[in-house]
Short mmCIF file of C-alpha atoms in Angstrom, two decimals:
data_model
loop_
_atom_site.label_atom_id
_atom_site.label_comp_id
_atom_site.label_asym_id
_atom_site.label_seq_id
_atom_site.Cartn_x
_atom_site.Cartn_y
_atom_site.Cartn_z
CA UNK A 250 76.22 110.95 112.74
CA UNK A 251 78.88 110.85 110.43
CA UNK A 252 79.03 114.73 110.01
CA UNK A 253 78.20 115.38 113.68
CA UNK A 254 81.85 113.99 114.34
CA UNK A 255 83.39 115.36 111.55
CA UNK A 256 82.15 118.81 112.68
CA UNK A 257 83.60 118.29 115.97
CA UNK A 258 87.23 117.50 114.93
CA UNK A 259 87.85 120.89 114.94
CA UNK A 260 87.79 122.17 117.92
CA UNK A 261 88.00 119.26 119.99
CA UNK A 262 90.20 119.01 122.76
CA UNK A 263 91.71 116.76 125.31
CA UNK A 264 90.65 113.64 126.10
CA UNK A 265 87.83 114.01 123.40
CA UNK A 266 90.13 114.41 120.55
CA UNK A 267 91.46 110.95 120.07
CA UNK A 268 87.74 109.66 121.31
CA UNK A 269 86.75 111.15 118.11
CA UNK A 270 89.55 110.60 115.84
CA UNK A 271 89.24 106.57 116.58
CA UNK A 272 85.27 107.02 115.91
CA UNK A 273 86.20 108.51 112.37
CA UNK A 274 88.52 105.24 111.70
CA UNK A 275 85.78 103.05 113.44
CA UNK A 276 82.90 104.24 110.75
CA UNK A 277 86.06 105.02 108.14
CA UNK A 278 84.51 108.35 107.76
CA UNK A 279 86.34 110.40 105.02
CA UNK A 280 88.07 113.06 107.22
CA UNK A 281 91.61 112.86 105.64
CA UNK A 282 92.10 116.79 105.85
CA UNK A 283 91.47 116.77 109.59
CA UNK A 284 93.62 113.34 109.73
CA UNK A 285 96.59 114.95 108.14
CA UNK A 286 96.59 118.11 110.93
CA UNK A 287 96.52 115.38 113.61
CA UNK A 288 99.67 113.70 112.79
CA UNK A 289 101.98 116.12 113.82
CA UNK A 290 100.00 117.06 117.13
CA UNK A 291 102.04 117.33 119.39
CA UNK A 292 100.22 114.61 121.86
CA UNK A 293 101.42 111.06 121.02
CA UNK A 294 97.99 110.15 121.47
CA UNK A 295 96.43 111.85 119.33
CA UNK A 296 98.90 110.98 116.35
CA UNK A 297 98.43 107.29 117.32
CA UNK A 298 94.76 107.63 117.07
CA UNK A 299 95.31 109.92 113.57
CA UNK A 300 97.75 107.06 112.14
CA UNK A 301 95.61 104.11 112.68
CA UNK A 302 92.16 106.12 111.50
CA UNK A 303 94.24 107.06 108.28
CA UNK A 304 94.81 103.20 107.53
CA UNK A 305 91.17 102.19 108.06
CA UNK A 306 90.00 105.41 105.88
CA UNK A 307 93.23 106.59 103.43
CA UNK A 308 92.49 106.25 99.70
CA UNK A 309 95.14 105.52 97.11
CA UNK A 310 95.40 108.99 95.96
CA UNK A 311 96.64 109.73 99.71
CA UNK A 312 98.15 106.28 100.39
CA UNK A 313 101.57 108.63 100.20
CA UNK A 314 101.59 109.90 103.67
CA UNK A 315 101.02 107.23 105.45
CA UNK A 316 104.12 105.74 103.27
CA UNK A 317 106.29 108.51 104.26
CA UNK A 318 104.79 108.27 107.75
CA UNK A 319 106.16 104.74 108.07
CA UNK A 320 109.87 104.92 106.40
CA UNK A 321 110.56 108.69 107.77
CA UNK A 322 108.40 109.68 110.70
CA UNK A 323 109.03 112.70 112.22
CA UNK A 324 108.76 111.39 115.21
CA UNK A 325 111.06 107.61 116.00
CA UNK A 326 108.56 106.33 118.48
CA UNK A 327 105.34 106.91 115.80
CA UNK A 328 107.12 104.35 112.92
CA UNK A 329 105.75 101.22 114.72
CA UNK A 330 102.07 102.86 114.00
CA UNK A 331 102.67 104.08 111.10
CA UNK A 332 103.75 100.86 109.60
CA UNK A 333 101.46 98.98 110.76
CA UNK A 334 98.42 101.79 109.70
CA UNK A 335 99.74 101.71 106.31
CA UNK A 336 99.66 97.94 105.92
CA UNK A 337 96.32 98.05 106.94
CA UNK A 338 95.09 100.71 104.23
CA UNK A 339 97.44 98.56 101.87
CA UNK A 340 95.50 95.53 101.48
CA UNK A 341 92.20 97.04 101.51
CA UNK A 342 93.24 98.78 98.33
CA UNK A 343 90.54 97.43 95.60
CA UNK A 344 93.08 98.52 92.84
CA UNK A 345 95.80 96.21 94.23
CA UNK A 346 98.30 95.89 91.69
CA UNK A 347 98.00 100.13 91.64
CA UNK A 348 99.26 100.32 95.01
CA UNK A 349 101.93 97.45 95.27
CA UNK A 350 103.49 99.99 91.94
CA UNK A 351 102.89 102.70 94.58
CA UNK A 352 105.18 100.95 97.39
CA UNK A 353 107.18 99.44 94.76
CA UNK A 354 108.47 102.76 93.55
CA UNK A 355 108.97 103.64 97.52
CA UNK A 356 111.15 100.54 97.96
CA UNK A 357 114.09 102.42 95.90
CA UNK A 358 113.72 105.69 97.97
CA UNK A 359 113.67 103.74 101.30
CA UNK A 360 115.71 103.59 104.14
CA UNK A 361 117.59 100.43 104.58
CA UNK A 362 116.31 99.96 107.72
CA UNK A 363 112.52 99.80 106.40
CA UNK A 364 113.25 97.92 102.88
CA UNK A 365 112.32 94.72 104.72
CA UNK A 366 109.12 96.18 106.01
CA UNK A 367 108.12 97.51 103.14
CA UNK A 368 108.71 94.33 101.31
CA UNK A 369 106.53 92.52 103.89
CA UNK A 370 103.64 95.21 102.84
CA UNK A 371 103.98 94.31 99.57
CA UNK A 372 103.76 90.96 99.75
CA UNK A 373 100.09 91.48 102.00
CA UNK A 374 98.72 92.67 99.00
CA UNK A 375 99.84 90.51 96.88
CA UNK A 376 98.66 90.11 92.84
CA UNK A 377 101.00 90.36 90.04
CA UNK A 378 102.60 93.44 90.54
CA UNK A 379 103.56 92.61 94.42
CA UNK A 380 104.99 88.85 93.20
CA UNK A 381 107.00 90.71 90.46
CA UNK A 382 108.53 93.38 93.40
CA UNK A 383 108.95 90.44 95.48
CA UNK A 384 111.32 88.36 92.71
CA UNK A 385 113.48 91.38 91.85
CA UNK A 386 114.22 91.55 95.41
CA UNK A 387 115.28 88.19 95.98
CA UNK A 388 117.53 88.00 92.81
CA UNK A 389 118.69 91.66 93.52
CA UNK A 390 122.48 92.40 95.09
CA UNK A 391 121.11 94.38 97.97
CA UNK A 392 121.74 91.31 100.82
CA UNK A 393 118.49 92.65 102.75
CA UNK A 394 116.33 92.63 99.63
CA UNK A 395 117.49 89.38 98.59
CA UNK A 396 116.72 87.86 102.16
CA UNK A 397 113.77 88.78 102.89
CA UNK A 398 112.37 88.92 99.12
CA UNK A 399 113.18 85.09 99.07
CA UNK A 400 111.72 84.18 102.77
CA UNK A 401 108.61 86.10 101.19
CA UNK A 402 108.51 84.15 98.01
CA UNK A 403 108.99 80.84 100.03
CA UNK A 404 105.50 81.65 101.86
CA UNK A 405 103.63 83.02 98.85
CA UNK A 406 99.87 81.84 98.66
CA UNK A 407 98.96 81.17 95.36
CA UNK A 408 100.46 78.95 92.63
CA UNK A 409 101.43 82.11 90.23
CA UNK A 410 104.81 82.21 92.24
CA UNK A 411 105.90 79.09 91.28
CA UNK A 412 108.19 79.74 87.50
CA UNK A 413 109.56 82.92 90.05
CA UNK A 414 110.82 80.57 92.85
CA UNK A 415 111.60 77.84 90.44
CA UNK A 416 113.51 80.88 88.49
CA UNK A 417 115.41 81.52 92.03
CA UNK A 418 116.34 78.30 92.73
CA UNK A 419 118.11 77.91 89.02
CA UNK A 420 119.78 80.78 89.52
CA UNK A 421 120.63 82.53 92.73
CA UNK A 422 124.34 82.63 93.25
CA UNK A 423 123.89 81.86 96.96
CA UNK A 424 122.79 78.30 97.40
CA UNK A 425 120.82 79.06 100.62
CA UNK A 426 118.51 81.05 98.26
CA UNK A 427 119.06 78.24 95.98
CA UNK A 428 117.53 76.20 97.98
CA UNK A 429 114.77 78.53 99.79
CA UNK A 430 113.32 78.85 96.11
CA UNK A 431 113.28 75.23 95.48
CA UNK A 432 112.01 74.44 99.30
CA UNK A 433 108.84 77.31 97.94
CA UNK A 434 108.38 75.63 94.55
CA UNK A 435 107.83 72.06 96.22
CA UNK A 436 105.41 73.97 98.83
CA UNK A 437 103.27 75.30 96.07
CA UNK A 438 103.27 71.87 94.36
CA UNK A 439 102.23 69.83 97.27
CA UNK A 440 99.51 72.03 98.85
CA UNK A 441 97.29 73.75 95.96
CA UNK A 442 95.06 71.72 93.63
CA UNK A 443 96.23 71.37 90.05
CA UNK A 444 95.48 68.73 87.04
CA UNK A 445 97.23 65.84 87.45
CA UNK A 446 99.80 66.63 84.19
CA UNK A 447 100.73 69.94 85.82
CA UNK A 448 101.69 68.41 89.37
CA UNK A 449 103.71 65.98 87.93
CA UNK A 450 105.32 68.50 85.38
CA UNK A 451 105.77 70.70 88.46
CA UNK A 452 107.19 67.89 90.54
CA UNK A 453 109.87 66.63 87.36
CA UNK A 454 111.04 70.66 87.09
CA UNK A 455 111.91 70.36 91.07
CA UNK A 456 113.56 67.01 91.19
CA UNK A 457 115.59 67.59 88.43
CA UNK A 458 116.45 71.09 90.04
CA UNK A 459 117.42 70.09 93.42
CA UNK A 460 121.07 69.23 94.23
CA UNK A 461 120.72 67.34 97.42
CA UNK A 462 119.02 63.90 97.99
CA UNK A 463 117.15 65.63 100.86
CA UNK A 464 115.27 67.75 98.60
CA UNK A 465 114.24 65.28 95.89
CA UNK A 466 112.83 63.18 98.75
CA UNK A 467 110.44 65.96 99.20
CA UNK A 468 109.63 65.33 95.90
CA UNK A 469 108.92 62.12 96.36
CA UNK A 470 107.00 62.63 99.71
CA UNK A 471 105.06 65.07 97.13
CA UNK A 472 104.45 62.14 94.55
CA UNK A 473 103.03 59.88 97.29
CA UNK A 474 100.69 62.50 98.51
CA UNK A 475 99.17 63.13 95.34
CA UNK A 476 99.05 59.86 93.72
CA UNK A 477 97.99 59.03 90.35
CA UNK A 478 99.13 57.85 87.19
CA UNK A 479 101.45 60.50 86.18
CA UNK A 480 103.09 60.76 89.83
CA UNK A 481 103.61 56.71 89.78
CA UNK A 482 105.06 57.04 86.74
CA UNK A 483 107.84 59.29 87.74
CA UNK A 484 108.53 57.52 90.99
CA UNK A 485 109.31 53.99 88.89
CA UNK A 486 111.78 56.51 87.30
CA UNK A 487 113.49 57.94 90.02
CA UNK A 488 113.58 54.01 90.91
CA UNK A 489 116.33 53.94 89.02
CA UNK A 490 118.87 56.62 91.03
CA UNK A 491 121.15 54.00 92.91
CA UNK A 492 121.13 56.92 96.10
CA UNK A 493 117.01 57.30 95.88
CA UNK A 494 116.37 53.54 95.02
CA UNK A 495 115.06 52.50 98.64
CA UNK A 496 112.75 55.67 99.12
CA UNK A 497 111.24 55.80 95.29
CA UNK A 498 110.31 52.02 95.67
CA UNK A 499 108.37 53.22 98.88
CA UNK A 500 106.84 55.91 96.94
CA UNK A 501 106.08 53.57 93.90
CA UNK A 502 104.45 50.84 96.32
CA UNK A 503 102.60 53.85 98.28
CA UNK A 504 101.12 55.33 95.21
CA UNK A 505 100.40 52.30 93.44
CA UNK A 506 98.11 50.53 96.74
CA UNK A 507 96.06 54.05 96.42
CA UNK A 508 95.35 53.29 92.74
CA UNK A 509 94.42 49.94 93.62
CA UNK A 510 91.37 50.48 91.90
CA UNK A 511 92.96 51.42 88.27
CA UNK A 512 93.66 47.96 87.44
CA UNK A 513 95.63 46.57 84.59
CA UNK A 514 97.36 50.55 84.26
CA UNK A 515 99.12 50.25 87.65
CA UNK A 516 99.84 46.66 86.56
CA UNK A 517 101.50 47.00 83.66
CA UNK A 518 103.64 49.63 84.96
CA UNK A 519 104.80 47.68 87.80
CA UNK A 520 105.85 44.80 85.66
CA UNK A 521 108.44 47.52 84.93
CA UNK A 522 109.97 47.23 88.36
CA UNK A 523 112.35 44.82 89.50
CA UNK A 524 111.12 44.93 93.51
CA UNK A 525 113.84 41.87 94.23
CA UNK A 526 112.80 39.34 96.74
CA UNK A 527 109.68 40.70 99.08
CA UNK A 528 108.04 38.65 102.01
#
């Protein structure tokens, strides 16, 4: 069957053209040759239909068009397709880290109007190579880059972003960046599953990063979520900030009723807390 429509493509015409061009992206036969001669038909139709079967079918090796497709098109009203054909073929890439370098070293050549596109792209496919794109953007001078490179950063899914955003939120010379990166790191730290020494490591790196009482109370709401040992131990710390006193002795009294079941531990380390006089 496969062939059959292949063979067709040709000399198809009409109606039947893009009928058969959406079959080939349908199955994701490999037809790239006869792909390529259908973007520059001159029926938008037909290059719709050749755009979006190119990002179910492209391989890496031809991953370029479509990229130059989406930042250049020849014609304004294809880019919208384009884009959104090549962030399909994107992130079903099984080499991903090959092909974020592929629309990493596009980024530089790009128009400023698509940087932030492209950037999006890159962060679909994610891995290593796509989070280290996605930093240098957000530390970068280039104000586009460095907007939506942190936004990005701030949604990543997966804990391997975390010394990045931390990284951003030390030392970004806009504070609004400042403080996306730090708003990320305390994401990653309350939502994924980590040992116990790590989240509270994690959760010690951010409170003694953030500037603003409003952010180390996210810390705190973090300590209470997760609670253990470690994380009650930090919050009898933070007991002591004159500013965070009220909402750490929350946290501390919060953590410490879910560990009722630890015993003398929790015990001993709430001897170490002067409570004052409770009903």
């Amino acid at each position: 069957v496969n062939s059959q429509i292949v063979s067709l493509l040709p000399k198809a015409q009409g109606k039947s053209y893009p009928l058969l061009i959406g079959l080939v992206g349908q199955r994701r036969i490999e037809a790239t040759a006869e792909l390529l001669k259908a973007i520059d038909h001159s029926d938008k139709t037909v290059r719709t239909a050749a755009l979006t079967a190119l990002g179910e079918t492209v391989s890496l090796k031809n991953l370029s068009v479509l990229i130059n497709q989406a930042l250049r098109p020849k014609q304004a009203d294809d880019a919208a397709v384009a884009q959104e054909a090549l962030k399909t073929a994107s992130v079903r890439m099984p080499d991903r880290d090959a092909c974020a370098a592929e629309l990493t070293a596009a980024l530089g050549k790009a128009p400023e109007a698509s940087k932030g596109t492209l950037l999006e792209i890159i962060a679909e496919v994610g891995g290593a190579t796509a989070l280290k794109t996605i930093g240098n953007a957000a530390k970068s001078k280039d104000d586009v880059l460095q907007d939506v490179g942190s936004r990005l950063l701030g949604k990543w899914n997966s804990v391997d972003a975390a010394p990045v955003l931390l990284d951003l939120a030390k030392t970004s010379p806009e504070e609004k960046y400042q403080l996306r990166g730090l708003r990320g790191y305390i994401g990653l730290v309350r939502k994924f599953p980590m040992p116990d020494a790590q989240r509270a490591e994690m959760c010690q790196k951010a409170f003694e990063t953030a500037k603003q009482p409003a952010e180390r109370k996210l810390v705190l709401d973090v300590l209470k979520l997760h609670a253990n040992i470690e994380t009650l131990k930090l919050a009898i710390k933070y007991v002591q900030i004159p500013e965070l006193k009220d909402d750490a002795t929350a946290a501390v009294l919060a953590i410490s009723q879910k560990l009722s079941g630890k015993g003398g531990e929790v015990k001993e380390l709430l001897a170490k807390v002067d409570f004052g006089k409770v009903k």
